Coordinates of C-alpha atoms in Angstrom, one line a residue:
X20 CA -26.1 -9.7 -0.2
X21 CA -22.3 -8.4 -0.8
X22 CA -21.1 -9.8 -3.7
X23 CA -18.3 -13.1 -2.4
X24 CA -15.0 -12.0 -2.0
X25 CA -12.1 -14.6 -3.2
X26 CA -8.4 -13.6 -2.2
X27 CA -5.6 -15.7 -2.7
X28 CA -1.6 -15.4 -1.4
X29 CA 0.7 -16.6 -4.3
X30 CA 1.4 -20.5 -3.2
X31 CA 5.1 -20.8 -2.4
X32 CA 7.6 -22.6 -3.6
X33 CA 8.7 -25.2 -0.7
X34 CA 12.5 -26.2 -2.3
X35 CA 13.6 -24.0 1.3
X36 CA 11.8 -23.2 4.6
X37 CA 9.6 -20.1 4.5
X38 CA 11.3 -16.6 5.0
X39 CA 10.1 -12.9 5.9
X40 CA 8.7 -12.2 2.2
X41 CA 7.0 -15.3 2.8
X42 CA 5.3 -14.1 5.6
X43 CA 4.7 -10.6 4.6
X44 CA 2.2 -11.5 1.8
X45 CA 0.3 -14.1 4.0
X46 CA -0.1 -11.0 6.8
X47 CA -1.0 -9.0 4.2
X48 CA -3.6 -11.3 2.6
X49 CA -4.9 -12.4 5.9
X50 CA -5.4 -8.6 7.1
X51 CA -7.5 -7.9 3.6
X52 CA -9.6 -11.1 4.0
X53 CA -10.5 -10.5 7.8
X54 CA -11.6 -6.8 6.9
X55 CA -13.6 -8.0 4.7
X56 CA -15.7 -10.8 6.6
X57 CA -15.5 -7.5 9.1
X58 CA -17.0 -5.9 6.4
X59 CA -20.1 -8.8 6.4
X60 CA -18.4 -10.1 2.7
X61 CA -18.5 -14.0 2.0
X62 CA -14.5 -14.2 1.8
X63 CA -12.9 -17.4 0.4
X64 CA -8.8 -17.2 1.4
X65 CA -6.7 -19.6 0.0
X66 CA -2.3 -20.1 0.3
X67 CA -0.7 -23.0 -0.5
X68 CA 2.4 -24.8 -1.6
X69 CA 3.8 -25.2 -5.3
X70 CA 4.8 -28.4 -5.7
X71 CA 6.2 -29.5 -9.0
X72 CA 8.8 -28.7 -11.3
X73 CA 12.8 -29.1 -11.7
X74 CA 14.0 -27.5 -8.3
X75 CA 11.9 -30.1 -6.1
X76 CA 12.8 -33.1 -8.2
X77 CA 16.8 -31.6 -8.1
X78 CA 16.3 -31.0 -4.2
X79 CA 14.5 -33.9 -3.5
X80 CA 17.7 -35.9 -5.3
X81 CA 20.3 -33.9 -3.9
X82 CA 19.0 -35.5 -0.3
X83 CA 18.3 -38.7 -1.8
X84 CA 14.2 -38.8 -1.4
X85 CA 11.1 -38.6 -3.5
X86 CA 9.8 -35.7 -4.3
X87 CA 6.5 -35.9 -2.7
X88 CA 8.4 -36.9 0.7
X89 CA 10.2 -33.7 0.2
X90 CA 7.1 -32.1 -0.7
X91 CA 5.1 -33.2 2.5
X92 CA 8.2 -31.8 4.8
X93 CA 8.7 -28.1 3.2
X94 CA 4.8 -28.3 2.6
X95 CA 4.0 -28.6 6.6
X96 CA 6.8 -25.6 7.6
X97 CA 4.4 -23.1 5.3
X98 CA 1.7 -24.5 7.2
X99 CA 3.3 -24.0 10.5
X100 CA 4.0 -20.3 9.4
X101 CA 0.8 -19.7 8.4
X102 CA -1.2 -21.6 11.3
X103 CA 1.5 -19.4 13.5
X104 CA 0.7 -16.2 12.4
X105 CA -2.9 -16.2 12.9
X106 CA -3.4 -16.4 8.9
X107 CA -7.0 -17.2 8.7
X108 CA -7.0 -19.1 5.3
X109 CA -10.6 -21.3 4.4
X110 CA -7.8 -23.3 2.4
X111 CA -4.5 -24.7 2.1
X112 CA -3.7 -26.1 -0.9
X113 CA -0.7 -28.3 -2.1
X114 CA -0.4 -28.5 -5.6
X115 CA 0.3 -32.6 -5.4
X116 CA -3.5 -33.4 -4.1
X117 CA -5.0 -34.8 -6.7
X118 CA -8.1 -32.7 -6.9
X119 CA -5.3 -30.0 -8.7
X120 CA -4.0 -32.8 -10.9
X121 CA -7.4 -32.9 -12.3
X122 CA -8.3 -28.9 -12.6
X123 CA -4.9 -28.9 -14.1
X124 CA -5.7 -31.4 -16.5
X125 CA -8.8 -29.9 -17.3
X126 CA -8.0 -26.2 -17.8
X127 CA -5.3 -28.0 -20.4
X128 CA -8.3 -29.7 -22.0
X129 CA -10.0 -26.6 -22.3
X130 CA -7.2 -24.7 -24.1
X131 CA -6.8 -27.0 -26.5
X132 CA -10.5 -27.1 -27.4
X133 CA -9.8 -24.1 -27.9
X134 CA -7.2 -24.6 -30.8
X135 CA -4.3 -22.9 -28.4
X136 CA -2.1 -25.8 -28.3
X137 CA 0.5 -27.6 -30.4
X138 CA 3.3 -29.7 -30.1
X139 CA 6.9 -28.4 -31.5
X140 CA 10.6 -28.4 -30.6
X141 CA 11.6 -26.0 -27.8
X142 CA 15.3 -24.2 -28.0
X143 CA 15.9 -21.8 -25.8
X144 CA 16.9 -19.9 -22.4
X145 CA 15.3 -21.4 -19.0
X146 CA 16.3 -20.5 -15.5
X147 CA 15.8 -23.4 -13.1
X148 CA 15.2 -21.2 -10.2
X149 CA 12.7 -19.2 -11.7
X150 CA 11.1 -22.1 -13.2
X151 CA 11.2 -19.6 -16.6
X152 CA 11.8 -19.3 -19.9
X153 CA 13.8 -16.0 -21.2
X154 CA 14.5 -14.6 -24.6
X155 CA 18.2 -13.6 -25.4
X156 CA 16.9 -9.8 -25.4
X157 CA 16.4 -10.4 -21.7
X158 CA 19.5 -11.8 -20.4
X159 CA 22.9 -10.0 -19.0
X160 CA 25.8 -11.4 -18.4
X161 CA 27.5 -12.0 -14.8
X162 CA 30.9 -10.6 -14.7
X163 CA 32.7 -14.6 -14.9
X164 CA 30.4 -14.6 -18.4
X165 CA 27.6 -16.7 -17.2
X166 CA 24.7 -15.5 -18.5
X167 CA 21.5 -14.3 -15.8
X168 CA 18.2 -13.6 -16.2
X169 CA 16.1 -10.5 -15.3
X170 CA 16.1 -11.6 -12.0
X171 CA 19.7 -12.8 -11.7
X172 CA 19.2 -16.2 -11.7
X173 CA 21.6 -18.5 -13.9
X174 CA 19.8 -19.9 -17.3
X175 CA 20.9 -23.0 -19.6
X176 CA 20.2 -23.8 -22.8
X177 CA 17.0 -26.2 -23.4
X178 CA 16.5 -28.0 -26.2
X179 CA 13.4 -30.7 -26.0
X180 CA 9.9 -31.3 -27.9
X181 CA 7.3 -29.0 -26.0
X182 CA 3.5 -28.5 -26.2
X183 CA 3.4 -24.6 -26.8
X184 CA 0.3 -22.3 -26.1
X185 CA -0.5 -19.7 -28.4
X186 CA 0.2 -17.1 -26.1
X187 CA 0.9 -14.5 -29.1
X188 CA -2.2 -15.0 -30.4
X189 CA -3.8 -12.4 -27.1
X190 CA -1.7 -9.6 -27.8
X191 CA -4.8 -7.4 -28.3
X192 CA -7.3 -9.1 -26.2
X193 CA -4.5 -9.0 -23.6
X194 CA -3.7 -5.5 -24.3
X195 CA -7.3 -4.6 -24.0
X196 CA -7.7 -5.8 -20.8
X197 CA -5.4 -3.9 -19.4
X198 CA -7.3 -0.7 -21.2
X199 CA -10.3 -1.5 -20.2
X200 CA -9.7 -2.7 -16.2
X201 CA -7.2 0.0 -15.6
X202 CA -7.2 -1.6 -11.8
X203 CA -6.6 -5.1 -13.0
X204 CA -2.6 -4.4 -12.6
X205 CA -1.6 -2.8 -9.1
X206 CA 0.1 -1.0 -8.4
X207 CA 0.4 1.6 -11.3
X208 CA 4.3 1.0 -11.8
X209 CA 3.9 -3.0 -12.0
X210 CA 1.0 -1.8 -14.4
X211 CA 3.5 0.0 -16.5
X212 CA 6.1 -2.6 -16.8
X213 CA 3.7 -5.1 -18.2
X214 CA 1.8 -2.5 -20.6
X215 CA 5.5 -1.8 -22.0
X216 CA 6.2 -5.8 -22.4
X217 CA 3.4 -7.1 -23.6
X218 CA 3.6 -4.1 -26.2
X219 CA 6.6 -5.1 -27.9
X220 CA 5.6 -8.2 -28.7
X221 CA 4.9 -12.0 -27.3
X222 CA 6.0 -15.2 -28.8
X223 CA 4.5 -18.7 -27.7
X224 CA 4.8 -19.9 -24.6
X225 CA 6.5 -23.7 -23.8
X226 CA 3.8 -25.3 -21.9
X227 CA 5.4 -28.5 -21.0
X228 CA 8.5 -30.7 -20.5
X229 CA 10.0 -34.1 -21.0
X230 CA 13.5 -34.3 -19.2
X231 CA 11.5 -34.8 -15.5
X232 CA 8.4 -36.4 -14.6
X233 CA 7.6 -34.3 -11.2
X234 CA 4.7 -33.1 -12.2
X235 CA 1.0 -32.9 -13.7
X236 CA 0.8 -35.6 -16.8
X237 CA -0.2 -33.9 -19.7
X238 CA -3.4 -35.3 -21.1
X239 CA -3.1 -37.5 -23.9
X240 CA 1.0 -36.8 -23.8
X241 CA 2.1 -39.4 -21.0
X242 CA 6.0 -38.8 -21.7
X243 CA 4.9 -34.8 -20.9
X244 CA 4.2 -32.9 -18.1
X245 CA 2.7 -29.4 -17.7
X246 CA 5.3 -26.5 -17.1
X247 CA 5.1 -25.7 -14.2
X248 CA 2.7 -21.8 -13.8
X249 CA 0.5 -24.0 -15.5
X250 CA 0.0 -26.4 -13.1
X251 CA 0.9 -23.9 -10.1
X252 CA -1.6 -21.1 -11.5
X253 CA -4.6 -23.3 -11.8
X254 CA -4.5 -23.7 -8.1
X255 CA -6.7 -20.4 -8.2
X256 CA -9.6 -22.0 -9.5
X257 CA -8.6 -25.8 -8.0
X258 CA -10.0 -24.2 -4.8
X259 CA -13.2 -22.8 -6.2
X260 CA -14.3 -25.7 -7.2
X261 CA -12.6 -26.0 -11.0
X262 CA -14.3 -28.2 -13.2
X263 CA -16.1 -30.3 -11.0
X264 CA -18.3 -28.4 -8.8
X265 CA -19.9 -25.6 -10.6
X266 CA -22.3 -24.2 -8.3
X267 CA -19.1 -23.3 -6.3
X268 CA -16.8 -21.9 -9.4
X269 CA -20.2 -19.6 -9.5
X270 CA -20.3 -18.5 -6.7
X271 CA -16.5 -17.6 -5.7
X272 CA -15.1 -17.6 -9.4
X273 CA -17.7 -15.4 -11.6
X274 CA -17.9 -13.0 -14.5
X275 CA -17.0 -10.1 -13.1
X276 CA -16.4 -11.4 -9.4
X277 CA -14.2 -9.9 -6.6
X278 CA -10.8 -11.9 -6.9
X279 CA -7.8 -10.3 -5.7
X280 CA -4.4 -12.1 -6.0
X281 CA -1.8 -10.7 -3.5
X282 CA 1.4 -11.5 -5.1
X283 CA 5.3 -10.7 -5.0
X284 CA 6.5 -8.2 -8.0
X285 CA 8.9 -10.8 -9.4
X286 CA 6.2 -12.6 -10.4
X287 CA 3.7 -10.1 -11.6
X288 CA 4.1 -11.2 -15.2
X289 CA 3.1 -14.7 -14.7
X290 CA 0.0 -13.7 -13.7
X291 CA -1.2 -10.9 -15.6
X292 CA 0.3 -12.1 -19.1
X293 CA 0.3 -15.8 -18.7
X294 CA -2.9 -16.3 -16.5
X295 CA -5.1 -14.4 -18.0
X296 CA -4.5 -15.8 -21.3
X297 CA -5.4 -19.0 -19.8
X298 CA -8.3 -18.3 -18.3
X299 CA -9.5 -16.3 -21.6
X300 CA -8.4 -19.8 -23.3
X301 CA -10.2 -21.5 -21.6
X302 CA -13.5 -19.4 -21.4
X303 CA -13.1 -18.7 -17.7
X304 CA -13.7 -15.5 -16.2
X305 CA -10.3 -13.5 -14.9
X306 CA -9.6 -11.9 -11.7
X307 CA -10.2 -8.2 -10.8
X308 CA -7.2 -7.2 -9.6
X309 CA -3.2 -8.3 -9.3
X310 CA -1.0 -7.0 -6.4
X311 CA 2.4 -7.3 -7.1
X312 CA 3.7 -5.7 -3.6
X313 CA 7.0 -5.0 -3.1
X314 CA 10.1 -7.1 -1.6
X315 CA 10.6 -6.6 2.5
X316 CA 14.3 -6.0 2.7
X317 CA 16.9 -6.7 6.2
X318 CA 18.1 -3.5 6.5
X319 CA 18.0 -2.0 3.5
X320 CA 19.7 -5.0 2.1
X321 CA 17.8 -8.1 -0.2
X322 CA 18.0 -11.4 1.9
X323 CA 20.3 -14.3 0.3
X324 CA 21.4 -17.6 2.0
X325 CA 25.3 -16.4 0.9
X326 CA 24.8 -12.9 3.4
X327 CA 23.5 -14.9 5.9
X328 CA 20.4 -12.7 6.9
X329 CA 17.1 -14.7 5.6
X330 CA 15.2 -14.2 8.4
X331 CA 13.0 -16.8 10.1
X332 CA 9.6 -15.5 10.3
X333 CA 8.9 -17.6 13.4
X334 CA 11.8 -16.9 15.2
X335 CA 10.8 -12.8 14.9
X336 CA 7.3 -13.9 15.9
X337 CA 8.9 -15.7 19.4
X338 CA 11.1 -13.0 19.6
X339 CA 8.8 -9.8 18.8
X340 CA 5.4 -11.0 19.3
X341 CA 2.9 -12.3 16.9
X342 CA 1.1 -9.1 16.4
X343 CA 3.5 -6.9 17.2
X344 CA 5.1 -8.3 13.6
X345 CA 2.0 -8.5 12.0
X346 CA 1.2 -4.4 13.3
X347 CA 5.4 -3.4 12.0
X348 CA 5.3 -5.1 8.6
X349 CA 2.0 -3.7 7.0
X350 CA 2.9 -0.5 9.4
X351 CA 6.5 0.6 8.4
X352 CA 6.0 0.3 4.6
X353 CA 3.6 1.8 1.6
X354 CA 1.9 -1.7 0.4
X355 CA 3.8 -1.8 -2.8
X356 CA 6.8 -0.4 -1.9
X357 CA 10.0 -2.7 -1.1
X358 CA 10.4 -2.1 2.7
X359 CA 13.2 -2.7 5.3
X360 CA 13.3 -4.3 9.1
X361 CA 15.7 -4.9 11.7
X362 CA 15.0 -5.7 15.8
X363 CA 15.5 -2.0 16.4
X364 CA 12.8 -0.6 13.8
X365 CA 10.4 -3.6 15.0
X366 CA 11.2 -2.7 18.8
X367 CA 10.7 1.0 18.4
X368 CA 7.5 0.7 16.7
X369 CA 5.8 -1.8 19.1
X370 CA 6.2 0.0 21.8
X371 CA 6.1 3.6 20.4
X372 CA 2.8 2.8 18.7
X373 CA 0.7 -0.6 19.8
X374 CA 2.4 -0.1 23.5
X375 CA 2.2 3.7 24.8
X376 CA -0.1 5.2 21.6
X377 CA -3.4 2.2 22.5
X378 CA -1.7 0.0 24.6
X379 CA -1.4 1.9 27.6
X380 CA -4.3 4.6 26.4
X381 CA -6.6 1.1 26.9
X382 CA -4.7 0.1 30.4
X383 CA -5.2 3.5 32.0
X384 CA -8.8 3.7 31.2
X385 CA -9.6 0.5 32.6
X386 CA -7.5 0.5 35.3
X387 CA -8.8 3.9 36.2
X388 CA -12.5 2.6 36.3
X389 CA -11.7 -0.5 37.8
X390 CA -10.3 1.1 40.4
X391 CA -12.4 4.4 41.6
X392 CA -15.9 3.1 39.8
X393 CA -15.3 -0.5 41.1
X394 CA -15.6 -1.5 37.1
X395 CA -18.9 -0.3 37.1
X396 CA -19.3 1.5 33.1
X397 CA -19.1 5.2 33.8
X398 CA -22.4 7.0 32.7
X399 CA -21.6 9.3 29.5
X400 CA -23.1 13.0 29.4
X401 CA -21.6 14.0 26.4
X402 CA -20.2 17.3 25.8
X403 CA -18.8 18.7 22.4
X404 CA -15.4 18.1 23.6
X405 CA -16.4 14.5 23.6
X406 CA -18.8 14.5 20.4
X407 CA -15.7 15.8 18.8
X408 CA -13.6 12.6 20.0
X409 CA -15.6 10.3 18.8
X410 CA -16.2 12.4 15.7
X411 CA -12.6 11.9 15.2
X412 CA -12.8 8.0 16.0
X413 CA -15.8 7.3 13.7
X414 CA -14.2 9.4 10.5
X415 CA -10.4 7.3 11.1
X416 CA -12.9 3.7 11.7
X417 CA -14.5 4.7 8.0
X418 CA -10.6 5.6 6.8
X419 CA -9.7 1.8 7.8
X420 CA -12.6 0.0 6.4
X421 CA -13.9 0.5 3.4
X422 CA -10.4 3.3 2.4
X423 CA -7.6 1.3 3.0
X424 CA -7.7 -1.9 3.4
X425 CA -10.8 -2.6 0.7
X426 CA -8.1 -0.3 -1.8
X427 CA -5.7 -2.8 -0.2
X428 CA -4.0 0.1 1.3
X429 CA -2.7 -1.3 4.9
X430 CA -0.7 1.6 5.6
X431 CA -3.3 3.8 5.0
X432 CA -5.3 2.0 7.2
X433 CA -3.4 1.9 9.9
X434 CA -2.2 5.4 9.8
X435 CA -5.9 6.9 10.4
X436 CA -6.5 4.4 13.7
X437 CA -3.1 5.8 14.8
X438 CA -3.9 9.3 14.6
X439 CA -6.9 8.7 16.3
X440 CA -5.2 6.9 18.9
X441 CA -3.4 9.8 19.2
X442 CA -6.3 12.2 19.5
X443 CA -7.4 10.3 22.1
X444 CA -4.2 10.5 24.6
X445 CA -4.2 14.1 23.8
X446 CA -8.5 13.6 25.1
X447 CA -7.2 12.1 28.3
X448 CA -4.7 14.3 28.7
X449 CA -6.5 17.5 28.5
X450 CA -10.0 16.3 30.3
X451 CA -7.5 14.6 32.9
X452 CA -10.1 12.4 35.0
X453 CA -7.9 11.7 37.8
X454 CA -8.5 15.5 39.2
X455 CA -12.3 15.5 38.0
X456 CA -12.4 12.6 40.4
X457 CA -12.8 15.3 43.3
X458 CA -13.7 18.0 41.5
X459 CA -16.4 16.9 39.0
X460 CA -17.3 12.6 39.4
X461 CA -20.2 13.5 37.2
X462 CA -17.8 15.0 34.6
X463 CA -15.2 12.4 35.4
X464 CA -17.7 9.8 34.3
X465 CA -18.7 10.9 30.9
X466 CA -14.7 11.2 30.2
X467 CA -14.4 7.6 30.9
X468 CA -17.4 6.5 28.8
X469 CA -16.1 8.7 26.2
X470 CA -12.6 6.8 26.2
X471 CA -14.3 3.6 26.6
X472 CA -16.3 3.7 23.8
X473 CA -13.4 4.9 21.4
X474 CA -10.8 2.4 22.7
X475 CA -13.6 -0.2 21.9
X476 CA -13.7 1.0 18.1
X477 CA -10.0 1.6 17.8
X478 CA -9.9 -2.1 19.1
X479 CA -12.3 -3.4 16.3
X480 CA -11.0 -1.8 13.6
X481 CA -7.2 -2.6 14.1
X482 CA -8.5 -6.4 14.9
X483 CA -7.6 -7.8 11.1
X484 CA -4.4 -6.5 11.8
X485 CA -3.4 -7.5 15.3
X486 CA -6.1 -10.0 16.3
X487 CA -5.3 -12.0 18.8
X488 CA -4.7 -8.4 20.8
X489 CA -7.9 -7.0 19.8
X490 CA -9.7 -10.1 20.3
X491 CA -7.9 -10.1 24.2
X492 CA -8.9 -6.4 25.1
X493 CA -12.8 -6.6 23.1
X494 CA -13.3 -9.5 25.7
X495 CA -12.1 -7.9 28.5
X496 CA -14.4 -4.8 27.9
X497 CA -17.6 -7.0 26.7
X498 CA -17.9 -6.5 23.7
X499 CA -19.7 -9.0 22.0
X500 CA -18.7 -10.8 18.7
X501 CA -21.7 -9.0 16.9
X502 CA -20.5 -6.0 18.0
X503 CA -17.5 -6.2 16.7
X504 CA -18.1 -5.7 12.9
X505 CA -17.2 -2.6 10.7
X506 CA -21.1 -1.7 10.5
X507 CA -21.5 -2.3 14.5
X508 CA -19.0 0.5 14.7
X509 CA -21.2 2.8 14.6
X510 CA -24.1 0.9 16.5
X511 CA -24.9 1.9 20.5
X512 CA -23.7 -1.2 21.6
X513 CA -22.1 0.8 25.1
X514 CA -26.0 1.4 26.6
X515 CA -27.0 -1.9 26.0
X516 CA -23.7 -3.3 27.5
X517 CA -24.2 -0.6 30.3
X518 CA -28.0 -2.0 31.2
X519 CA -26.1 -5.7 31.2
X520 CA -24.6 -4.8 34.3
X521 CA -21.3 -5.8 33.2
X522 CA -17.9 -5.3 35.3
X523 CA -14.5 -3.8 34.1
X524 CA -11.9 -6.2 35.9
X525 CA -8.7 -4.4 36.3
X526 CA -6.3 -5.3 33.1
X527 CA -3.6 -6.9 32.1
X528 CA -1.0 -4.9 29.8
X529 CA -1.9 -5.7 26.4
X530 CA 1.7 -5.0 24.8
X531 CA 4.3 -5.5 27.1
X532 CA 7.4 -3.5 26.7
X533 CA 9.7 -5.2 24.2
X534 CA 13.7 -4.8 24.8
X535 CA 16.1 -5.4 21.6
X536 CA 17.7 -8.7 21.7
X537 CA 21.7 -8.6 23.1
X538 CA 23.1 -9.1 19.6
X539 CA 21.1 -6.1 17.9
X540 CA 22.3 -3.4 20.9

């Protein structure tokens, strides 16, 4: 049996409605986790909302409610995303159930069996937006004299009694890690950045606060609660059962498991300094591998409320098309990379690529049997023009699954199936069945089965990426859902569907041509 596969977005932080970057990372996640049940892997997927800390309770007062009022509304529009965009989570979790109240309480248990805990005075730097603490060394100054973080965000002076983990005491352990898992940190430039930090040094970490109660009560500290990556990483193991069904932790979080976390970049530090030290705390075992992909950009430009261009993930998907976002974002960028979008680079790459490159490659081939074999499947009598198509098909099926998007390469992937979609117009073109029809029907026939059975792969293998499309077209050609796997690929399901009898109806057009909205012309 395939050894489980756990993936996990970053949860999101629900003080503000979801935007593109939001989006992006769930696509992304939800891509790599359908490859891989594709792939026949026992995948657990897990997003989620972060619940606690100062921004809710300050949001939540600044519109007069409870937190947890405010945190079942913004909670529910990350859901609607999600459920919207055909992400295919196993779980959604919200950091305010209590099933996370008590992982949370028990990971800090297990640190402090550990002798990593102690109670102290905290003085220092913290950013409110980034829920962070900073040393001076880190800070710059804005050009009124306020002083930022790294990631510009405004910090204040803190000065409170604090539990503190003993985070400097993994320097080495930490440092090893990274040595010896040299794919723990990806890509190799996030890997850098932390190799370079955690080199020159780490101090304890402030683990909890007193001036708010939103949050996870620190055992044995009632006046405390946990800061808030505590609380908000623990969700990772909240959802595979953490600490009270082990058979489960087992089986989706073990020694030397497959667990991926997909994460943003500004947060790659988090999770491969202070997570890991956790879990090594703790005696838990530690993820493979940590994504920090890069920041998806509105032309070129990083979105803010004060520019006015935070786009609305669901209002591009209305607009655009559900898949056809889904295709442009993991299309139009390196995963890793920061990317840009706009409605013209969205529009152009719909219909240049999913419309005339497959789209219409699948609607002339249908239509064409439909119409002058009565959608009766064509016999094949393969030639080496045609061995060498499908040649071509079966190499770019293997460069989708397992080369890109098991190396969590998306643009990879999706390059390969797009040559091959392209090798398979230039097919059409050349064999040209509409003048074998009187010439050659024998001839003619192969063609089409040819096509057929490459348009069925194509359709397969780009199905994590643009589902509901490839789900639409596999079902108008009969193809079974057992045929539809990354190992059925290469399986002759065409003669068994041919003995079935089955009919071609004449199709609908899978990606209709998209025009760019009146305000972007």
């Amino acid at each position: 049996m395939p050894t489980p596969f756990t993936i996990t977005t970053a949860i999101s932080y629900p003080n503000g409605r979801p935007h593109i970057g939001h989006a992006y990372e769930a696509i992304a996640t939800d891509v790599f986790a359908r490859a891989a049940r594709m792939m026949g892997r026992d995948v657990f997927f897990q997003t989620g909302t972060d619940e606690h800390g100062l921004k809710m309770a300050q949001t939540a007062r600044g519109r007069g409610m409870e937190p947890i009022a405010l945190a079942d509304e913004m909670s529910s529009y990350f859901k609607e995303m999600d459920d919207a965009l055909d992400i295919s989570y196993d779980r959604f979790i919200r950091t305010s159930e209590p099933a996370h109240h008590v992982a949370s309480q028990a990971i800090w248990q297990a640190m402090a069996a550990n002798g990593d805990l102690y109670l102290d005075r905290y003085e220092g730097w913290y950013s409110v937006r980034d829920e962070a603490y900073y040393d001076e060394s880190e800070l710059s100054a804005s050009e009124s004299g306020e002083k930022l973080s790294p990631q510009g965000t405004p910090v204040e002076w803190t000065v409170e009694e604090s539990w503190f983990f003993r985070l400097s005491a993994y320097q080495d352990r930490l440092l090893a890690l990274y040595r010896d898992e040299p794919d723990f940190i990806q890509p190799e430039s996030r890997r850098n950045e932390i190799l370079r930090f955690v080199e020159g040094g780490l101090r304890d970490l402030s683990v909890s606060r007193t001036s708010f109660d939103w949050g996870v009560t620190v055992p044995g500290s009632p006046d405390h609660v946990m800061y808030v990556w505590v609380d908000a990483l623990t969700n990772y193991i909240t959802g595979c059962g953490y600490p009270d069904d082990p058979a489960r932790m087992a089986h989706y979080w073990a020694e030397g498991g497959d667990i991926v976390h997909i994460i943003g970049k500004d947060i790659v530090r988090f999770h491969t300094v202070y997570w890991p030290a956790f879990l090594m705390s703790a005696n838990l075992p530690l993820p493979r591998t940590v994504f920090g992909h890069g920041f998806v950009l509105n032309r070129g430009e990083k979105m803010s409320k004060s520019l006015g261009n935070v786009a609305d993930p669901l209002e591009l998907a209305r607009r655009f098309g559900v898949d056809a976002l889904r295709y442009f974002l993991l299309a139009e960028v390196s995963f890793g990379n920061d990317g840009s979008y706009s409605a013209e680079a969205i529009v152009h790459r719909a219909n240049t690529e999913l419309g005339n490159a497959f789209g219409n490659l699948a609607q002339r081939t249908l239509s064409f049997i439909a119409k002058n074999l009565d959608g009766r499947l064509p016999v094949p009598a393969p030639t080496d023009e045609d061995e060498a198509l499908l040649a071509i098909v079966s190499e770019a099926t293997q460069e989708v699954m397992p080369h890109g998007f098991s190396a969590l390469a998306p643009h990879e992937a999706i390059q390969a199936w797009l040559r091959a979609a392209y090798a398979c117009n230039a097919y059409i073109d050349a064999q040209a069945p509409w003048a074998l029809r009187k010439t050659d029907p024998a001839r003619m026939e192969a063609v089409l089965a040819t096509l057929y059975v490459a348009i069925g792969k194509l359709a397969a293998a780009i199905a994590p990426v643009i589902p509901s499309s490839a789900e639409k077209l596999l079902d108008h050609m009969g193809i079974s859902p057992e045929n539809r796997s990354y190992a059925a690929l290469s399986s002759d399901w065409y003669a068994a569907l041919r003995e079935s009898d089955f009919v071609v109806a004449p199709p609908q057009p899978l990606f209709p041509r998209l025009e760019l909205p009146a305000e972007a012309e």
